[in-house]
mmCIF file of C-alpha atoms in Angstrom:
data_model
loop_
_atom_site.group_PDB
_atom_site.id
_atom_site.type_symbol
_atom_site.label_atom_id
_atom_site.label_comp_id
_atom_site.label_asym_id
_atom_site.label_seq_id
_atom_site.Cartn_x
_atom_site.Cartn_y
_atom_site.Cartn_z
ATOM 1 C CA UNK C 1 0.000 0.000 0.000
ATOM 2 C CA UNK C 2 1.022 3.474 -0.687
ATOM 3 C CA UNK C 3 2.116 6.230 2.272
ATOM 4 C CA UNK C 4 2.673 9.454 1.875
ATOM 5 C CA UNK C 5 4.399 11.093 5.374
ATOM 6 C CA UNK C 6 4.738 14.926 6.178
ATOM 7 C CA UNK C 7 7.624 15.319 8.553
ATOM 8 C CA UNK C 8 7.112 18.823 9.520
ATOM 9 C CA UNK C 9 4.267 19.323 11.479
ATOM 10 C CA UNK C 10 4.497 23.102 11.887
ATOM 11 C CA UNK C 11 6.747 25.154 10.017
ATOM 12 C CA UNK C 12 7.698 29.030 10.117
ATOM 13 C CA UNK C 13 8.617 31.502 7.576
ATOM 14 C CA UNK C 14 9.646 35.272 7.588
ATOM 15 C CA UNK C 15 7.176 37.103 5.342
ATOM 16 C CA UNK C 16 9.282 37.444 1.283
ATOM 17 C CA UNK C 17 11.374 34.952 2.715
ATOM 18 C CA UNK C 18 11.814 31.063 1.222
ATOM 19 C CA UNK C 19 10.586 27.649 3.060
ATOM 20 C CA UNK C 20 10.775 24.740 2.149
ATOM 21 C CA UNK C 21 7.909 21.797 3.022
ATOM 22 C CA UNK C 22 9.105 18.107 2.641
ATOM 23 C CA UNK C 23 6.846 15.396 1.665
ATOM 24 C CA UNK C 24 8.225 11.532 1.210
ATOM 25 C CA UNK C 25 6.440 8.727 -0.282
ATOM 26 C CA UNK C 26 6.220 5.234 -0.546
ATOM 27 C CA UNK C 27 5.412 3.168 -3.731
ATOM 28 C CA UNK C 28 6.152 -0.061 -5.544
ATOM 29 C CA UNK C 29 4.220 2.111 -8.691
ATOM 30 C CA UNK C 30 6.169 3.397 -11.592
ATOM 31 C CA UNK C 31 3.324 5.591 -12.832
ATOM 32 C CA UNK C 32 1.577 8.078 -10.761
ATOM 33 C CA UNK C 33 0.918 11.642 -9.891
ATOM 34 C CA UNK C 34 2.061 13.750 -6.454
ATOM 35 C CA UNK C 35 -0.083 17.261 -5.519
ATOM 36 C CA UNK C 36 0.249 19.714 -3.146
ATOM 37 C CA UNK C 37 -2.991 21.013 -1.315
ATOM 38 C CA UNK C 38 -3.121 24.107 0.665
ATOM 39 C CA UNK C 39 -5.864 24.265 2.877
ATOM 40 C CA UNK C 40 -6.053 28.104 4.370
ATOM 41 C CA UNK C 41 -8.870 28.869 7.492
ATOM 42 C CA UNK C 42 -11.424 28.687 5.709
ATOM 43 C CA UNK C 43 -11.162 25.210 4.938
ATOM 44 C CA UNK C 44 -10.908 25.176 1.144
ATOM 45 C CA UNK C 45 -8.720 22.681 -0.419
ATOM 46 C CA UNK C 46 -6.703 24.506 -2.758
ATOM 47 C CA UNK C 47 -4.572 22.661 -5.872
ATOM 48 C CA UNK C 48 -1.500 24.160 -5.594
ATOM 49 C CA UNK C 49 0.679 21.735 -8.086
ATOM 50 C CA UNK C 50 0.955 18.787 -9.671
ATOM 51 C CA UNK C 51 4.087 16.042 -10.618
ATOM 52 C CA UNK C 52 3.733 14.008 -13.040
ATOM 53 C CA UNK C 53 6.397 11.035 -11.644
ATOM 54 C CA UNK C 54 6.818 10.386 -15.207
ATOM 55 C CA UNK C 55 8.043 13.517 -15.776
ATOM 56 C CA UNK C 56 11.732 14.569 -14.564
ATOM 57 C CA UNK C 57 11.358 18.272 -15.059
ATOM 58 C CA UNK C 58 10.574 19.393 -11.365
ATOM 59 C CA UNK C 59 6.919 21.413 -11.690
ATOM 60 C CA UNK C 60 6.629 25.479 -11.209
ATOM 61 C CA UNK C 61 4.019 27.467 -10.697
ATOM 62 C CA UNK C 62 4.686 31.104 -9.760
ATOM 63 C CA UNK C 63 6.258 31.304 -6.261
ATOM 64 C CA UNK C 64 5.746 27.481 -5.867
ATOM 65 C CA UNK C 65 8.103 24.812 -6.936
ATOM 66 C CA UNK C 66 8.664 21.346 -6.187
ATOM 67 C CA UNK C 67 11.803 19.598 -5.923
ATOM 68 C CA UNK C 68 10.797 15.692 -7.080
ATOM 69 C CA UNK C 69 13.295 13.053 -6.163
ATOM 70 C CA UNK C 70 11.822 10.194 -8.057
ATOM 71 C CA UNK C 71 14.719 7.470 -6.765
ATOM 72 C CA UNK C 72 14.611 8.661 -3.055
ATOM 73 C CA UNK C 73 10.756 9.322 -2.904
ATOM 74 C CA UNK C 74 10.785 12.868 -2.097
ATOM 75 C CA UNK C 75 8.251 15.554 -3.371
ATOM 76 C CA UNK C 76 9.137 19.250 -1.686
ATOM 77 C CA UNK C 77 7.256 22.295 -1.901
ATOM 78 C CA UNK C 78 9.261 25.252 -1.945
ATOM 79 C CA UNK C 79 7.582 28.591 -1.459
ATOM 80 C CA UNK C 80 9.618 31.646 -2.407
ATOM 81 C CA UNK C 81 8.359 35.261 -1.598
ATOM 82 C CA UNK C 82 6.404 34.080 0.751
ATOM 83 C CA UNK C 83 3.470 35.927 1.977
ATOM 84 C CA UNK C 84 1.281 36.368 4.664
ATOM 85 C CA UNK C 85 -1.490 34.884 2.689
ATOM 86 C CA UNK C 86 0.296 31.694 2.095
ATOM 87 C CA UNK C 87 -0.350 30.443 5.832
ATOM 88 C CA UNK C 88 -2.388 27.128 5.524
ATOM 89 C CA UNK C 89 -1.871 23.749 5.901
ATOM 90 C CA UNK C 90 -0.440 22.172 3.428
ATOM 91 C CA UNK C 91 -1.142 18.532 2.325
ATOM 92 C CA UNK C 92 0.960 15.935 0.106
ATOM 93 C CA UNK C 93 -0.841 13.814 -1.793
ATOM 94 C CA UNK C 94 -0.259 10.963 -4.214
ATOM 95 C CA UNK C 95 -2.604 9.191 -6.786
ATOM 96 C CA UNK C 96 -1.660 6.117 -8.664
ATOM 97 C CA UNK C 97 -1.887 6.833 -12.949
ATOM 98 C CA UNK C 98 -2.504 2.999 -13.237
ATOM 99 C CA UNK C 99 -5.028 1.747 -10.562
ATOM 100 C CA UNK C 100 -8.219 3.824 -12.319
ATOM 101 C CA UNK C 101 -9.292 5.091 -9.098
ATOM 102 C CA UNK C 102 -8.320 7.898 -8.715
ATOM 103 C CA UNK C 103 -8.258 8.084 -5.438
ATOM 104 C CA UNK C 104 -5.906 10.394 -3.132
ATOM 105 C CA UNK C 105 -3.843 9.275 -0.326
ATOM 106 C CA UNK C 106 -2.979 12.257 1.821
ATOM 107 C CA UNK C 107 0.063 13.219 4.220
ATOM 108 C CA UNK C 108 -1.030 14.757 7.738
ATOM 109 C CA UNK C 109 0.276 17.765 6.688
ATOM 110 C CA UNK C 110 2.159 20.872 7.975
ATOM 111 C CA UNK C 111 1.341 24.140 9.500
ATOM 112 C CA UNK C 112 2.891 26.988 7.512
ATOM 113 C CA UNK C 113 3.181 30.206 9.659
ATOM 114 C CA UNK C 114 3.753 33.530 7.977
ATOM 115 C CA UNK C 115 5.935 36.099 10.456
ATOM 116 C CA UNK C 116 4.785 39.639 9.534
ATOM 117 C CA UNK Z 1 -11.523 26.419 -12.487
ATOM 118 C CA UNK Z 2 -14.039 23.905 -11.471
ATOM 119 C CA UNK Z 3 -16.226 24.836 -8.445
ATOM 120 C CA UNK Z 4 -17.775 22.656 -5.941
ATOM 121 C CA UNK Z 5 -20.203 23.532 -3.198
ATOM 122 C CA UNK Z 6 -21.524 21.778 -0.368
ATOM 123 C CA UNK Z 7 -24.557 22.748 1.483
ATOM 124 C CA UNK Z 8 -24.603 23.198 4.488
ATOM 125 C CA UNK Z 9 -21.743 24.352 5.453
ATOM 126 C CA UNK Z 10 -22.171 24.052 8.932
ATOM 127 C CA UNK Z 11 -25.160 21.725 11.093
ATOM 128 C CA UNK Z 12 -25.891 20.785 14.268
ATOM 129 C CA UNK Z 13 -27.572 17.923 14.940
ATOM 130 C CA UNK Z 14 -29.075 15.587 18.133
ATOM 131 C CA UNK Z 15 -27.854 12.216 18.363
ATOM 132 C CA UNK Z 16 -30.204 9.671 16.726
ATOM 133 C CA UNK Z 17 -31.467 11.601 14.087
ATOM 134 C CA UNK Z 18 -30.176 11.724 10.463
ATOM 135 C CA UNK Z 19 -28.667 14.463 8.553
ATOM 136 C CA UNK Z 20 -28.054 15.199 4.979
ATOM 137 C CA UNK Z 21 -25.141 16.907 3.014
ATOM 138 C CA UNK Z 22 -24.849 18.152 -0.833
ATOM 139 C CA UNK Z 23 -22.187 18.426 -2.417
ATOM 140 C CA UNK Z 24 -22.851 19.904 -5.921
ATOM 141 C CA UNK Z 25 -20.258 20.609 -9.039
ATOM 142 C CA UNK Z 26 -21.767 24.022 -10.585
ATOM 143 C CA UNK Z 27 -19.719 24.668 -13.695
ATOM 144 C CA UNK Z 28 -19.259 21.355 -14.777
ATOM 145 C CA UNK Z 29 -20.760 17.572 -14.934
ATOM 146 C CA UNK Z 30 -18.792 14.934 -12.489
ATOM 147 C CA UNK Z 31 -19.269 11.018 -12.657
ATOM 148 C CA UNK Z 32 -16.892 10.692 -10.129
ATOM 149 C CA UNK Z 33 -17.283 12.647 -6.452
ATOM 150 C CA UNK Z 34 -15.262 11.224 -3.521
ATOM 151 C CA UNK Z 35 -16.103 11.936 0.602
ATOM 152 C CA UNK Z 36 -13.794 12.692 3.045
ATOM 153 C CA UNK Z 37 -13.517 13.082 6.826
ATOM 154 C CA UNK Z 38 -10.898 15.865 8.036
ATOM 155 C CA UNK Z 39 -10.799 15.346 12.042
ATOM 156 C CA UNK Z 40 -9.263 18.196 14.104
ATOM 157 C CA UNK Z 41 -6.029 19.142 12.872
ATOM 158 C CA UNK Z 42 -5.608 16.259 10.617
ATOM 159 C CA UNK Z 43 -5.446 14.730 7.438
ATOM 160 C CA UNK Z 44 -8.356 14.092 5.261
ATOM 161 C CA UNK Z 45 -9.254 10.368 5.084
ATOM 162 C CA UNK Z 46 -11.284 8.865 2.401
ATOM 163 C CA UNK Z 47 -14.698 7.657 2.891
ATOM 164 C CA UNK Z 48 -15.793 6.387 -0.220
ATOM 165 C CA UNK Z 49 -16.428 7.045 -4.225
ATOM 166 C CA UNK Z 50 -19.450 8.044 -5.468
ATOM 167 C CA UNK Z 51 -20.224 7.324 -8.987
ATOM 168 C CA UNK Z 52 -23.120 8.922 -11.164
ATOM 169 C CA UNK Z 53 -25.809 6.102 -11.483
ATOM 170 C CA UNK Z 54 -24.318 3.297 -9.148
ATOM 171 C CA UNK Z 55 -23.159 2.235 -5.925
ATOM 172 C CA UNK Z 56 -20.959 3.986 -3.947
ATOM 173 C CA UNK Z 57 -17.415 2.545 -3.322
ATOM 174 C CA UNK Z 58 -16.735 2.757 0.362
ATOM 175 C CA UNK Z 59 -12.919 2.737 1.753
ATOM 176 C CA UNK Z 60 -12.552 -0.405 4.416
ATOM 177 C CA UNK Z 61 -13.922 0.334 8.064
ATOM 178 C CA UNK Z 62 -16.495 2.942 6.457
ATOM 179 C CA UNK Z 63 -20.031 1.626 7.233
ATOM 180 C CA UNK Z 64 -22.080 1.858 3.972
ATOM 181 C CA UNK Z 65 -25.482 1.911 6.170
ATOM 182 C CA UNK Z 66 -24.669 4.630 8.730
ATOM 183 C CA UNK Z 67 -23.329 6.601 5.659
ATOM 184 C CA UNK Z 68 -25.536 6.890 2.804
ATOM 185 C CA UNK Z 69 -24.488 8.136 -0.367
ATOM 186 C CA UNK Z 70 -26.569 9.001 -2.893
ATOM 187 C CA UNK Z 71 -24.912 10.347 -6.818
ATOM 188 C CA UNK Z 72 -28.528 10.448 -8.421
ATOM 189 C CA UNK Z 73 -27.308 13.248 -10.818
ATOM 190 C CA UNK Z 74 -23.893 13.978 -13.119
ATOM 191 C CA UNK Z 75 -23.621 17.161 -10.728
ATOM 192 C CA UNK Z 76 -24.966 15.921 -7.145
ATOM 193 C CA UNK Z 77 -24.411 13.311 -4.642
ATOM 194 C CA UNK Z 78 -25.267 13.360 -0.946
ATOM 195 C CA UNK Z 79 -24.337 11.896 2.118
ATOM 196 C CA UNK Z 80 -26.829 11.175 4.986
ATOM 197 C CA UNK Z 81 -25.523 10.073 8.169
ATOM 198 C CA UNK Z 82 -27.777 7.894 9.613
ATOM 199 C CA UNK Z 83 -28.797 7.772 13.627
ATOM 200 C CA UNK Z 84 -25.503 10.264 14.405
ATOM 201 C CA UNK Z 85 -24.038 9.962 17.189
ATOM 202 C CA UNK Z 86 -21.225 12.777 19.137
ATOM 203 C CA UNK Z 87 -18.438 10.481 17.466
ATOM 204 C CA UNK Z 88 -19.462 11.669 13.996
ATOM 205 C CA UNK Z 89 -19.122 15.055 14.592
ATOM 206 C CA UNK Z 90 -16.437 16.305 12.415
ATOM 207 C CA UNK Z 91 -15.617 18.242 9.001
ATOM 208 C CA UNK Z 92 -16.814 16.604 5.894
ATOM 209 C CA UNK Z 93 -15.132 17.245 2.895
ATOM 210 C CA UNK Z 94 -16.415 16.551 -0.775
ATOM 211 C CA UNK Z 95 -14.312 16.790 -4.216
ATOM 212 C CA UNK Z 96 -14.958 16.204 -7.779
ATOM 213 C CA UNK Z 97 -13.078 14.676 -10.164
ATOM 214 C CA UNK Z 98 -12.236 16.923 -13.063
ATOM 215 C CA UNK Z 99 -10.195 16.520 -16.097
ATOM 216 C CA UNK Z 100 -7.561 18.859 -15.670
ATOM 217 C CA UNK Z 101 -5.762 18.784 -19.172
ATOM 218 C CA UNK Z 102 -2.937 16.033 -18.384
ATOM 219 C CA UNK Z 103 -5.116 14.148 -16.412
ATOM 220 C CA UNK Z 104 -7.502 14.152 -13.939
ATOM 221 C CA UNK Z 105 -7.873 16.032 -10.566
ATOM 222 C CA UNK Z 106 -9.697 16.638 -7.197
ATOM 223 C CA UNK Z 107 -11.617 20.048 -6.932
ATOM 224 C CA UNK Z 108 -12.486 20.378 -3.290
ATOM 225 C CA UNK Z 109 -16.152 21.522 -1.908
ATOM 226 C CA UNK Z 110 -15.372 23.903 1.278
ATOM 227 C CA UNK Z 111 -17.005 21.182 3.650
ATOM 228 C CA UNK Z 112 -19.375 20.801 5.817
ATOM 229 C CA UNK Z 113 -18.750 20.875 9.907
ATOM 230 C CA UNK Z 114 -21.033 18.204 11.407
ATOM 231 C CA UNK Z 115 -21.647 18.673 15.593
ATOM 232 C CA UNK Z 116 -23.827 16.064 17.054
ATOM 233 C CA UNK Z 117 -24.992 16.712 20.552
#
């Protein structure tokens, strides 16, 4: 079965500074898809990028990047500029691209504070 | 991007009775909705699958008959817990599954927070 395990529960950032959220994984699949969720106070789950595990180019989008390990089963989220609306939870995710699911299996998740 | 509501967004209920939640894709038509239960400052586990027209898929431990889902339509499905009790409270959490170009992806409903007294 797959796991997906957030290390960080909390994590702290100076406001235009960068942080860095890990994420690691566990798979016997070849083919499948990693996310990153940010889920602010309000309790909206927001997509904030996707991996394609097929795909070596690490994804961007904006001030978010990841940095996918594909051998060591890492996915990190790397938030540059940060800002004070980027404090949320944040969730890993994974999804196999071969079971036809499509389900998500979620890490526990980490706190991101934003220090005016 | 895709939108997903859920209605309501907050209920209070006593224990023994049932309650119902909607979770409706507004923009767009989903065969596939999932349910999720987010407890306090946690992660969100998955329930079970609901597909447009058919049984529900639930996710091992889930009881099928205390939670009802219903996907009658390509852009509703409901769950109605049955005889709640306090351990249900929590947050429910819908998605929809949504072709997102490459392949597909969760849009999330904004929940709904369950208290059963």
């Amino acid at each position: 079965a797959q796991t997906v395990t957030q290390s960080q529960p909390e994590m702290s950032v100076q406001e235009a500074e960068t942080v860095t959220l890990s994420c690691t994984y566990d798979t016997s699949e070849s083919d499948y898809y990693l996310f990153w969720y940010k889920q602010p106070p309000s309790r909206q789950m927001i997509l904030v990028i996707r991996q394609e595990a097929y795909k070596q180019q690490n994804a961007t989008e904006n001030r978010f990047s990841v940095n996918f390990q594909k051998a060591a089963k890492s996915f990190s989220l790397k938030i540059s500029d940060s800002q004070l609306g980027d404090a949320a939870m944040y969730f890993c995710a994974y999804r196999s691209a071969t079971s036809g699911t499509y389900k998500y299996i979620f890490g526990t998740g980490t706190r991101l504070k934003v220090l005016a | 991007g895709a939108v997903v509501s859920q209605h309501p967004s907050r209920v209070i209920c006593k224990s023994g009775t049932s309650v119902k939640i909607e979770c409706r894709s507004l923009d767009f038509q989903a065969t596939t909705m999932f349910w999720y239960r987010q407890f306090p400052k946690k992660s969100l586990m998955l329930m079970a699958t609901s597909n447009e027209g058919s049984k529900a898929t639930y996710e091992q431990g889930v009881e099928k008959d205390k939670f009802l889902i219903n996907h009658a339509s390509l852009t509703l499905s409901t769950l109605t817990v049955t005889s709640a009790h306090p351990e249900d409270s929590s947050f429910y959490i819908c998605s929809a599954r949504v072709w997102g170009g490459e392949t597909y992806e969760q849009y999330f409903g904004p929940g709904t927070r369950l208290t059963v007294t």
